[in-house]
Amino acid sequence: MSLTPQTYWAEHAWIDHEVRPAVLVAADADGRIDTVTPGVTEPPPGAVPLHGLTLPGLANAHSHAFHRALRGTSQAAPPAGPTPSEGGAAGSGPDTTGSFWTWRETMYAVADRLTPDSYHDLARAVYAEMALAGITAVGEFHYLHHAPGGTRYQDPNAMGDALAAAATAAGVRLTLLDTCYLSAGFGAPPGPVQTRFSDGDALAWARRADALDPGGETVVGAAVHSVRAVPADQLAVVGDWARGRGAPFHVHLSEQPAENADCLTHHGRTPTRLLADHGLLGPATTAVHATHLTAHDIDLLGSTATGICMCPTTERDLADGIGPAVALRDAGSPISLGSDSHAVIDLLEEARAVELDERLRTGRRGHWTAHELLTAATRHGHAALGRPDGGRIAPGAPCDLATVALDSVRTAGTRPRLAAESVVFAGTAADVRHTVVGGRHIVRDGRHQLVPRVPEALTAAVEALRG
């Protein structure tokens, strides 16, 4: 859709790993950056001033929108009880009470209540919350395909279409990562809730995915939920589907030690090796979490330039562990960031957690610079979502911008030349003042222009799902 060209004047802008003062950014009628002019000391007539540090729009490379309904609820003390009922990984290891596996049972209960209409309302509010946090593009790892019990909707992609419509309504770019999810664990059929995730087999998944036509600027990609959720002999079907369309491919990888142990038992190799053996690693692939890897796994991922999406706030919330982000980066894997379960939605928090978690593990500082972390939150994230021209402030790139205040109680006193460091290591989503998507001012002075009362929208959508 063509837009009226708009010009923005950034008090400071992060361009090519450098903070530059007084930058004029002009968008064209297609929502792309036409010109970038540093050194314009005052906003010219008609230009919209953006006070603070303006970044390329942030990219949230891994989202499960419906998990937002668990915020707070999942933080309550876990009840004592039996281990989860899933085959395979559920019974592995010691007592799983209060672990990822018990959290997942609560998540399944929410998933079972969703309809296309209620999912649209929730996702619209969640994506609006993301826009308020400076996020301009999101990758939705989508496996809620069918009605409870596995009944097919008249439109087999009704749930995916609801997500696409929600993103449009909230003014953010969506990459719909349509996810193949066929089993409860290695060799186990889907459980009662998981039947709504499953298409039966990978070929049926591909036929349904072929019919996706969300329109607008939505990018359609593919995902395998995990190697425990898709039989090994069907993995290549999903990878081939993505490869044939030049689409991004994502997969949860080694989030839990139990998954690794069960994969070794059933296949005699790690999940990473299994993916490699089926041709699923490479620059178009993003492995999410990658928390529990062997040295050989890291070499496989890095040597194939497979991307890694770290989700630190979820990984710590679920007690998953700290992933080897530094080793993966050094091996050749680009790192992106996601808010995953939405314990919080704050890409600045995700970014600094990559460095701060590494400090806790090693007892040393200085593994990542602020500029490297901003690259993960912008350019690498957009690339992981099939948007390789995003994540930069340069002519020809999408005019997607996020402005973070430098005068809040967290960032006040910042020296302009150290604005990136201040924003990454002290700023939060609450400091985002402006978000521009495709040249369109979606968040202005901290207020969403399309969803005027985001907290109320979130409350209503979450309350509708409470049992």
PDB file of N, CA and C in Angstrom, residues 133-224:
ATOM      1  N   ALA A 133       7.003  -1.685  22.534  1.00  0.00           N
ATOM      2  CA  ALA A 133       8.375  -2.015  22.934  1.00  0.00           C
ATOM      3  C   ALA A 133       9.378  -1.800  21.803  1.00  0.00           C
ATOM      4  N   GLY A 134       8.950  -1.189  20.705  1.00  0.00           N
ATOM      5  CA  GLY A 134       9.865  -0.901  19.602  1.00  0.00           C
ATOM      6  C   GLY A 134      10.030  -2.029  18.611  1.00  0.00           C
ATOM      7  N   ILE A 135       9.231  -3.078  18.736  1.00  0.00           N
ATOM      8  CA  ILE A 135       9.317  -4.231  17.833  1.00  0.00           C
ATOM      9  C   ILE A 135       8.491  -3.945  16.591  1.00  0.00           C
ATOM     10  N   THR A 136       9.109  -4.064  15.430  1.00  0.00           N
ATOM     11  CA  THR A 136       8.408  -3.796  14.177  1.00  0.00           C
ATOM     12  C   THR A 136       8.148  -5.057  13.366  1.00  0.00           C
ATOM     13  N   ALA A 137       8.787  -6.171  13.731  1.00  0.00           N
ATOM     14  CA  ALA A 137       8.578  -7.438  13.025  1.00  0.00           C
ATOM     15  C   ALA A 137       8.644  -8.574  14.030  1.00  0.00           C
ATOM     16  N   VAL A 138       7.771  -9.563  13.841  1.00  0.00           N
ATOM     17  CA  VAL A 138       7.711 -10.687  14.777  1.00  0.00           C
ATOM     18  C   VAL A 138       7.599 -11.983  13.994  1.00  0.00           C
ATOM     19  N   GLY A 139       8.255 -13.022  14.508  1.00  0.00           N
ATOM     20  CA  GLY A 139       8.123 -14.361  13.958  1.00  0.00           C
ATOM     21  C   GLY A 139       7.232 -15.190  14.862  1.00  0.00           C
ATOM     22  N   GLU A 140       6.056 -15.533  14.381  1.00  0.00           N
ATOM     23  CA  GLU A 140       5.098 -16.297  15.183  1.00  0.00           C
ATOM     24  C   GLU A 140       5.246 -17.780  14.873  1.00  0.00           C
ATOM     25  N   PHE A 141       5.695 -18.527  15.866  1.00  0.00           N
ATOM     26  CA  PHE A 141       5.924 -19.965  15.758  1.00  0.00           C
ATOM     27  C   PHE A 141       4.571 -20.638  16.005  1.00  0.00           C
ATOM     28  N   HIS A 142       3.848 -20.898  14.922  1.00  0.00           N
ATOM     29  CA  HIS A 142       2.407 -21.159  14.980  1.00  0.00           C
ATOM     30  C   HIS A 142       2.077 -22.625  14.759  1.00  0.00           C
ATOM     31  N   TYR A 143       1.511 -23.243  15.817  1.00  0.00           N
ATOM     32  CA  TYR A 143       1.100 -24.638  15.660  1.00  0.00           C
ATOM     33  C   TYR A 143      -0.324 -24.901  16.139  1.00  0.00           C
ATOM     34  N   LEU A 144      -1.064 -23.868  16.491  1.00  0.00           N
ATOM     35  CA  LEU A 144      -2.473 -24.040  16.876  1.00  0.00           C
ATOM     36  C   LEU A 144      -3.346 -24.020  15.614  1.00  0.00           C
ATOM     37  N   HIS A 145      -3.314 -25.113  14.871  1.00  0.00           N
ATOM     38  CA  HIS A 145      -3.906 -25.113  13.538  1.00  0.00           C
ATOM     39  C   HIS A 145      -5.400 -25.427  13.526  1.00  0.00           C
ATOM     40  N   HIS A 146      -5.841 -26.329  14.381  1.00  0.00           N
ATOM     41  CA  HIS A 146      -7.188 -26.878  14.274  1.00  0.00           C
ATOM     42  C   HIS A 146      -7.985 -26.605  15.540  1.00  0.00           C
ATOM     43  N   ALA A 147      -9.249 -27.007  15.537  1.00  0.00           N
ATOM     44  CA  ALA A 147     -10.097 -26.835  16.707  1.00  0.00           C
ATOM     45  C   ALA A 147      -9.734 -27.869  17.774  1.00  0.00           C
ATOM     46  N   PRO A 148     -10.132 -27.648  19.015  1.00  0.00           N
ATOM     47  CA  PRO A 148      -9.860 -28.650  20.058  1.00  0.00           C
ATOM     48  C   PRO A 148     -10.353 -30.025  19.643  1.00  0.00           C
ATOM     49  N   GLY A 149      -9.528 -31.034  19.959  1.00  0.00           N
ATOM     50  CA  GLY A 149      -9.848 -32.388  19.543  1.00  0.00           C
ATOM     51  C   GLY A 149      -9.393 -32.712  18.140  1.00  0.00           C
ATOM     52  N   GLY A 150      -8.850 -31.722  17.429  1.00  0.00           N
ATOM     53  CA  GLY A 150      -8.344 -31.961  16.085  1.00  0.00           C
ATOM     54  C   GLY A 150      -9.341 -31.716  14.974  1.00  0.00           C
ATOM     55  N   THR A 151     -10.572 -31.303  15.311  1.00  0.00           N
ATOM     56  CA  THR A 151     -11.559 -31.006  14.282  1.00  0.00           C
ATOM     57  C   THR A 151     -11.064 -29.885  13.381  1.00  0.00           C
ATOM     58  N   ARG A 152     -11.206 -30.065  12.072  1.00  0.00           N
ATOM     59  CA  ARG A 152     -10.734 -29.052  11.120  1.00  0.00           C
ATOM     60  C   ARG A 152     -11.741 -27.918  11.018  1.00  0.00           C
ATOM     61  N   TYR A 153     -11.242 -26.705  11.003  1.00  0.00           N
ATOM     62  CA  TYR A 153     -12.095 -25.567  10.695  1.00  0.00           C
ATOM     63  C   TYR A 153     -12.481 -25.609   9.219  1.00  0.00           C
ATOM     64  N   GLN A 154     -13.588 -24.952   8.895  1.00  0.00           N
ATOM     65  CA  GLN A 154     -13.995 -24.897   7.493  1.00  0.00           C
ATOM     66  C   GLN A 154     -12.877 -24.316   6.639  1.00  0.00           C
ATOM     67  N   ASP A 155     -12.261 -23.263   7.139  1.00  0.00           N
ATOM     68  CA  ASP A 155     -11.015 -22.762   6.556  1.00  0.00           C
ATOM     69  C   ASP A 155      -9.879 -23.388   7.345  1.00  0.00           C
ATOM     70  N   PRO A 156      -9.114 -24.301   6.760  1.00  0.00           N
ATOM     71  CA  PRO A 156      -8.091 -25.017   7.530  1.00  0.00           C
ATOM     72  C   PRO A 156      -6.992 -24.109   8.083  1.00  0.00           C
ATOM     73  N   ASN A 157      -6.906 -22.875   7.586  1.00  0.00           N
ATOM     74  CA  ASN A 157      -5.900 -21.937   8.083  1.00  0.00           C
ATOM     75  C   ASN A 157      -6.538 -20.769   8.828  1.00  0.00           C
ATOM     76  N   ALA A 158      -7.695 -21.027   9.429  1.00  0.00           N
ATOM     77  CA  ALA A 158      -8.398 -19.952  10.127  1.00  0.00           C
ATOM     78  C   ALA A 158      -7.558 -19.350  11.246  1.00  0.00           C
ATOM     79  N   MET A 159      -6.812 -20.194  11.965  1.00  0.00           N
ATOM     80  CA  MET A 159      -6.009 -19.680  13.077  1.00  0.00           C
ATOM     81  C   MET A 159      -4.828 -18.856  12.580  1.00  0.00           C
ATOM     82  N   GLY A 160      -4.162 -19.318  11.527  1.00  0.00           N
ATOM     83  CA  GLY A 160      -3.065 -18.551  10.955  1.00  0.00           C
ATOM     84  C   GLY A 160      -3.536 -17.236  10.368  1.00  0.00           C
ATOM     85  N   ASP A 161      -4.695 -17.258   9.714  1.00  0.00           N
ATOM     86  CA  ASP A 161      -5.247 -16.018   9.164  1.00  0.00           C
ATOM     87  C   ASP A 161      -5.587 -15.037  10.278  1.00  0.00           C
ATOM     88  N   ALA A 162      -6.049 -15.552  11.422  1.00  0.00           N
ATOM     89  CA  ALA A 162      -6.360 -14.677  12.552  1.00  0.00           C
ATOM     90  C   ALA A 162      -5.109 -13.968  13.050  1.00  0.00           C
ATOM     91  N   LEU A 163      -3.983 -14.681  13.075  1.00  0.00           N
ATOM     92  CA  LEU A 163      -2.726 -14.068  13.493  1.00  0.00           C
ATOM     93  C   LEU A 163      -2.280 -12.987  12.516  1.00  0.00           C
ATOM     94  N   ALA A 164      -2.416 -13.270  11.219  1.00  0.00           N
ATOM     95  CA  ALA A 164      -2.019 -12.282  10.215  1.00  0.00           C
ATOM     96  C   ALA A 164      -2.880 -11.026  10.326  1.00  0.00           C
ATOM     97  N   ALA A 165      -4.175 -11.212  10.520  1.00  0.00           N
ATOM     98  CA  ALA A 165      -5.061 -10.059  10.666  1.00  0.00           C
ATOM     99  C   ALA A 165      -4.739  -9.281  11.930  1.00  0.00           C
ATOM    100  N   ALA A 166      -4.378  -9.980  12.993  1.00  0.00           N
ATOM    101  CA  ALA A 166      -4.034  -9.320  14.249  1.00  0.00           C
ATOM    102  C   ALA A 166      -2.783  -8.465  14.095  1.00  0.00           C
ATOM    103  N   ALA A 167      -1.779  -8.988  13.397  1.00  0.00           N
ATOM    104  CA  ALA A 167      -0.551  -8.220  13.181  1.00  0.00           C
ATOM    105  C   ALA A 167      -0.832  -6.963  12.372  1.00  0.00           C
ATOM    106  N   THR A 168      -1.649  -7.093  11.331  1.00  0.00           N
ATOM    107  CA  THR A 168      -2.016  -5.923  10.528  1.00  0.00           C
ATOM    108  C   THR A 168      -2.726  -4.890  11.383  1.00  0.00           C
ATOM    109  N   ALA A 169      -3.638  -5.349  12.230  1.00  0.00           N
ATOM    110  CA  ALA A 169      -4.392  -4.426  13.082  1.00  0.00           C
ATOM    111  C   ALA A 169      -3.492  -3.717  14.081  1.00  0.00           C
ATOM    112  N   ALA A 170      -2.426  -4.383  14.491  1.00  0.00           N
ATOM    113  CA  ALA A 170      -1.492  -3.785  15.456  1.00  0.00           C
ATOM    114  C   ALA A 170      -0.372  -3.015  14.781  1.00  0.00           C
ATOM    115  N   GLY A 171      -0.262  -3.101  13.460  1.00  0.00           N
ATOM    116  CA  GLY A 171       0.717  -2.313  12.730  1.00  0.00           C
ATOM    117  C   GLY A 171       2.118  -2.883  12.713  1.00  0.00           C
ATOM    118  N   VAL A 172       2.282  -4.194  12.960  1.00  0.00           N
ATOM    119  CA  VAL A 172       3.608  -4.798  12.915  1.00  0.00           C
ATOM    120  C   VAL A 172       3.692  -5.810  11.777  1.00  0.00           C
ATOM    121  N   ARG A 173       4.908  -6.093  11.362  1.00  0.00           N
ATOM    122  CA  ARG A 173       5.143  -7.062  10.298  1.00  0.00           C
ATOM    123  C   ARG A 173       5.169  -8.463  10.901  1.00  0.00           C
ATOM    124  N   LEU A 174       4.526  -9.409  10.225  1.00  0.00           N
ATOM    125  CA  LEU A 174       4.452 -10.776  10.709  1.00  0.00           C
ATOM    126  C   LEU A 174       5.174 -11.727   9.770  1.00  0.00           C
ATOM    127  N   THR A 175       6.003 -12.598  10.336  1.00  0.00           N
ATOM    128  CA  THR A 175       6.453 -13.799   9.642  1.00  0.00           C
ATOM    129  C   THR A 175       5.748 -14.963  10.323  1.00  0.00           C
ATOM    130  N   LEU A 176       4.828 -15.582   9.587  1.00  0.00           N
ATOM    131  CA  LEU A 176       4.048 -16.690  10.116  1.00  0.00           C
ATOM    132  C   LEU A 176       4.819 -17.978   9.872  1.00  0.00           C
ATOM    133  N   LEU A 177       5.386 -18.508  10.929  1.00  0.00           N
ATOM    134  CA  LEU A 177       6.192 -19.728  10.841  1.00  0.00           C
ATOM    135  C   LEU A 177       5.275 -20.912  11.092  1.00  0.00           C
ATOM    136  N   ASP A 178       4.639 -21.380  10.023  1.00  0.00           N
ATOM    137  CA  ASP A 178       3.667 -22.455  10.152  1.00  0.00           C
ATOM    138  C   ASP A 178       4.396 -23.738  10.552  1.00  0.00           C
ATOM    139  N   THR A 179       3.964 -24.322  11.665  1.00  0.00           N
ATOM    140  CA  THR A 179       4.759 -25.331  12.346  1.00  0.00           C
ATOM    141  C   THR A 179       4.164 -26.721  12.210  1.00  0.00           C
ATOM    142  N   CYS A 180       5.012 -27.656  11.830  1.00  0.00           N
ATOM    143  CA  CYS A 180       4.636 -29.062  11.770  1.00  0.00           C
ATOM    144  C   CYS A 180       4.829 -29.671  13.156  1.00  0.00           C
ATOM    145  N   TYR A 181       3.768 -30.277  13.690  1.00  0.00           N
ATOM    146  CA  TYR A 181       3.778 -30.834  15.048  1.00  0.00           C
ATOM    147  C   TYR A 181       2.925 -32.095  14.989  1.00  0.00           C
ATOM    148  N   LEU A 182       3.555 -33.260  15.037  1.00  0.00           N
ATOM    149  CA  LEU A 182       2.870 -34.511  14.737  1.00  0.00           C
ATOM    150  C   LEU A 182       2.836 -35.510  15.873  1.00  0.00           C
ATOM    151  N   SER A 183       3.704 -35.388  16.854  1.00  0.00           N
ATOM    152  CA  SER A 183       3.775 -36.424  17.892  1.00  0.00           C
ATOM    153  C   SER A 183       4.068 -35.808  19.247  1.00  0.00           C
ATOM    154  N   ALA A 184       3.743 -36.573  20.299  1.00  0.00           N
ATOM    155  CA  ALA A 184       3.951 -36.119  21.665  1.00  0.00           C
ATOM    156  C   ALA A 184       5.376 -36.349  22.135  1.00  0.00           C
ATOM    157  N   GLY A 185       6.101 -37.126  21.428  1.00  0.00           N
ATOM    158  CA  GLY A 185       7.472 -37.455  21.768  1.00  0.00           C
ATOM    159  C   GLY A 185       7.956 -38.511  20.805  1.00  0.00           C
ATOM    160  N   PHE A 186       9.183 -38.930  20.917  1.00  0.00           N
ATOM    161  CA  PHE A 186       9.740 -39.914  19.993  1.00  0.00           C
ATOM    162  C   PHE A 186       8.880 -41.181  20.004  1.00  0.00           C
ATOM    163  N   GLY A 187       8.178 -41.407  18.894  1.00  0.00           N
ATOM    164  CA  GLY A 187       7.364 -42.607  18.754  1.00  0.00           C
ATOM    165  C   GLY A 187       6.027 -42.562  19.443  1.00  0.00           C
ATOM    166  N   ALA A 188       5.625 -41.417  19.999  1.00  0.00           N
ATOM    167  CA  ALA A 188       4.368 -41.317  20.741  1.00  0.00           C
ATOM    168  C   ALA A 188       3.340 -40.516  19.949  1.00  0.00           C
ATOM    169  N   PRO A 189       2.087 -40.970  19.907  1.00  0.00           N
ATOM    170  CA  PRO A 189       1.047 -40.209  19.205  1.00  0.00           C
ATOM    171  C   PRO A 189       0.735 -38.918  19.960  1.00  0.00           C
ATOM    172  N   PRO A 190       0.080 -37.967  19.303  1.00  0.00           N
ATOM    173  CA  PRO A 190      -0.281 -36.730  19.995  1.00  0.00           C
ATOM    174  C   PRO A 190      -1.171 -36.999  21.197  1.00  0.00           C
ATOM    175  N   GLY A 191      -0.984 -36.196  22.246  1.00  0.00           N
ATOM    176  CA  GLY A 191      -1.860 -36.265  23.399  1.00  0.00           C
ATOM    177  C   GLY A 191      -3.169 -35.558  23.101  1.00  0.00           C
ATOM    178  N   PRO A 192      -4.102 -35.549  24.065  1.00  0.00           N
ATOM    179  CA  PRO A 192      -5.434 -34.981  23.825  1.00  0.00           C
ATOM    180  C   PRO A 192      -5.415 -33.533  23.339  1.00  0.00           C
ATOM    181  N   VAL A 193      -4.600 -32.674  23.948  1.00  0.00           N
ATOM    182  CA  VAL A 193      -4.539 -31.286  23.505  1.00  0.00           C
ATOM    183  C   VAL A 193      -3.762 -31.168  22.209  1.00  0.00           C
ATOM    184  N   GLN A 194      -2.736 -31.980  22.052  1.00  0.00           N
ATOM    185  CA  GLN A 194      -1.860 -31.862  20.884  1.00  0.00           C
ATOM    186  C   GLN A 194      -2.538 -32.267  19.574  1.00  0.00           C
ATOM    187  N   THR A 195      -3.707 -32.910  19.653  1.00  0.00           N
ATOM    188  CA  THR A 195      -4.382 -33.283  18.398  1.00  0.00           C
ATOM    189  C   THR A 195      -4.756 -32.058  17.576  1.00  0.00           C
ATOM    190  N   ARG A 196      -4.960 -30.931  18.218  1.00  0.00           N
ATOM    191  CA  ARG A 196      -5.294 -29.734  17.429  1.00  0.00           C
ATOM    192  C   ARG A 196      -4.058 -29.139  16.759  1.00  0.00           C
ATOM    193  N   PHE A 197      -2.876 -29.597  17.157  1.00  0.00           N
ATOM    194  CA  PHE A 197      -1.645 -29.130  16.531  1.00  0.00           C
ATOM    195  C   PHE A 197      -1.310 -29.928  15.270  1.00  0.00           C
ATOM    196  N   SER A 198      -1.811 -31.148  15.188  1.00  0.00           N
ATOM    197  CA  SER A 198      -1.308 -32.107  14.201  1.00  0.00           C
ATOM    198  C   SER A 198      -2.149 -32.147  12.929  1.00  0.00           C
ATOM    199  N   ASP A 199      -1.454 -32.229  11.792  1.00  0.00           N
ATOM    200  CA  ASP A 199      -2.113 -32.456  10.509  1.00  0.00           C
ATOM    201  C   ASP A 199      -2.137 -33.934  10.134  1.00  0.00           C
ATOM    202  N   GLY A 200      -1.565 -34.778  10.962  1.00  0.00           N
ATOM    203  CA  GLY A 200      -1.540 -36.213  10.688  1.00  0.00           C
ATOM    204  C   GLY A 200      -0.197 -36.694  10.210  1.00  0.00           C
ATOM    205  N   ASP A 201       0.341 -36.039   9.183  1.00  0.00           N
ATOM    206  CA  ASP A 201       1.694 -36.323   8.719  1.00  0.00           C
ATOM    207  C   ASP A 201       2.231 -35.092   8.010  1.00  0.00           C
ATOM    208  N   ALA A 202       3.496 -35.132   7.634  1.00  0.00           N
ATOM    209  CA  ALA A 202       4.137 -33.943   7.074  1.00  0.00           C
ATOM    210  C   ALA A 202       3.588 -33.582   5.704  1.00  0.00           C
ATOM    211  N   LEU A 203       3.177 -34.563   4.937  1.00  0.00           N
ATOM    212  CA  LEU A 203       2.603 -34.245   3.625  1.00  0.00           C
ATOM    213  C   LEU A 203       1.278 -33.509   3.777  1.00  0.00           C
ATOM    214  N   ALA A 204       0.459 -33.919   4.751  1.00  0.00           N
ATOM    215  CA  ALA A 204      -0.791 -33.209   5.003  1.00  0.00           C
ATOM    216  C   ALA A 204      -0.506 -31.806   5.524  1.00  0.00           C
ATOM    217  N   TRP A 205       0.531 -31.678   6.374  1.00  0.00           N
ATOM    218  CA  TRP A 205       0.943 -30.342   6.806  1.00  0.00           C
ATOM    219  C   TRP A 205       1.292 -29.480   5.594  1.00  0.00           C
ATOM    220  N   ALA A 206       2.054 -30.029   4.656  1.00  0.00           N
ATOM    221  CA  ALA A 206       2.489 -29.264   3.494  1.00  0.00           C
ATOM    222  C   ALA A 206       1.297 -28.844   2.634  1.00  0.00           C
ATOM    223  N   ARG A 207       0.312 -29.725   2.490  1.00  0.00           N
ATOM    224  CA  ARG A 207      -0.868 -29.360   1.697  1.00  0.00           C
ATOM    225  C   ARG A 207      -1.626 -28.206   2.347  1.00  0.00           C
ATOM    226  N   ARG A 208      -1.763 -28.250   3.663  1.00  0.00           N
ATOM    227  CA  ARG A 208      -2.438 -27.134   4.326  1.00  0.00           C
ATOM    228  C   ARG A 208      -1.603 -25.857   4.229  1.00  0.00           C
ATOM    229  N   ALA A 209      -0.304 -25.983   4.445  1.00  0.00           N
ATOM    230  CA  ALA A 209       0.558 -24.808   4.363  1.00  0.00           C
ATOM    231  C   ALA A 209       0.552 -24.207   2.957  1.00  0.00           C
ATOM    232  N   ASP A 210       0.410 -25.044   1.942  1.00  0.00           N
ATOM    233  CA  ASP A 210       0.332 -24.542   0.564  1.00  0.00           C
ATOM    234  C   ASP A 210      -0.844 -23.592   0.373  1.00  0.00           C
ATOM    235  N   ALA A 211      -1.899 -23.795   1.157  1.00  0.00           N
ATOM    236  CA  ALA A 211      -3.107 -22.989   0.991  1.00  0.00           C
ATOM    237  C   ALA A 211      -3.045 -21.665   1.737  1.00  0.00           C
ATOM    238  N   LEU A 212      -1.985 -21.446   2.520  1.00  0.00           N
ATOM    239  CA  LEU A 212      -1.863 -20.187   3.248  1.00  0.00           C
ATOM    240  C   LEU A 212      -1.742 -19.015   2.278  1.00  0.00           C
ATOM    241  N   ASP A 213      -2.578 -18.021   2.478  1.00  0.00           N
ATOM    242  CA  ASP A 213      -2.521 -16.818   1.655  1.00  0.00           C
ATOM    243  C   ASP A 213      -2.979 -15.631   2.504  1.00  0.00           C
ATOM    244  N   PRO A 214      -2.147 -15.258   3.502  1.00  0.00           N
ATOM    245  CA  PRO A 214      -2.600 -14.230   4.441  1.00  0.00           C
ATOM    246  C   PRO A 214      -2.642 -12.829   3.868  1.00  0.00           C
ATOM    247  N   GLY A 215      -2.005 -12.615   2.711  1.00  0.00           N
ATOM    248  CA  GLY A 215      -2.031 -11.299   2.090  1.00  0.00           C
ATOM    249  C   GLY A 215      -1.176 -10.293   2.824  1.00  0.00           C
ATOM    250  N   GLY A 216      -1.260  -9.050   2.367  1.00  0.00           N
ATOM    251  CA  GLY A 216      -0.484  -7.985   2.983  1.00  0.00           C
ATOM    252  C   GLY A 216       1.007  -8.252   2.873  1.00  0.00           C
ATOM    253  N   GLU A 217       1.735  -7.868   3.899  1.00  0.00           N
ATOM    254  CA  GLU A 217       3.187  -8.031   3.903  1.00  0.00           C
ATOM    255  C   GLU A 217       3.626  -9.208   4.764  1.00  0.00           C
ATOM    256  N   THR A 218       2.696 -10.096   5.094  1.00  0.00           N
ATOM    257  CA  THR A 218       3.051 -11.264   5.890  1.00  0.00           C
ATOM    258  C   THR A 218       3.959 -12.192   5.099  1.00  0.00           C
ATOM    259  N   VAL A 219       5.058 -12.602   5.707  1.00  0.00           N
ATOM    260  CA  VAL A 219       5.945 -13.611   5.142  1.00  0.00           C
ATOM    261  C   VAL A 219       5.538 -14.958   5.729  1.00  0.00           C
ATOM    262  N   VAL A 220       5.392 -15.969   4.898  1.00  0.00           N
ATOM    263  CA  VAL A 220       5.068 -17.308   5.371  1.00  0.00           C
ATOM    264  C   VAL A 220       6.340 -18.147   5.371  1.00  0.00           C
ATOM    265  N   GLY A 221       6.677 -18.682   6.539  1.00  0.00           N
ATOM    266  CA  GLY A 221       7.806 -19.576   6.669  1.00  0.00           C
ATOM    267  C   GLY A 221       7.350 -20.908   7.225  1.00  0.00           C
ATOM    268  N   ALA A 222       8.291 -21.774   7.508  1.00  0.00           N
ATOM    269  CA  ALA A 222       7.982 -23.118   8.002  1.00  0.00           C
ATOM    270  C   ALA A 222       8.769 -23.393   9.267  1.00  0.00           C
ATOM    271  N   ALA A 223       8.253 -24.327  10.054  1.00  0.00           N
ATOM    272  CA  ALA A 223       8.959 -24.735  11.260  1.00  0.00           C
ATOM    273  C   ALA A 223       8.655 -26.189  11.570  1.00  0.00           C
ATOM    274  N   VAL A 224       9.616 -26.838  12.176  1.00  0.00           N
ATOM    275  CA  VAL A 224       9.424 -28.120  12.842  1.00  0.00           C
ATOM    276  C   VAL A 224       9.409 -27.808  14.331  1.00  0.00           C
TER     277      VAL A 224
END
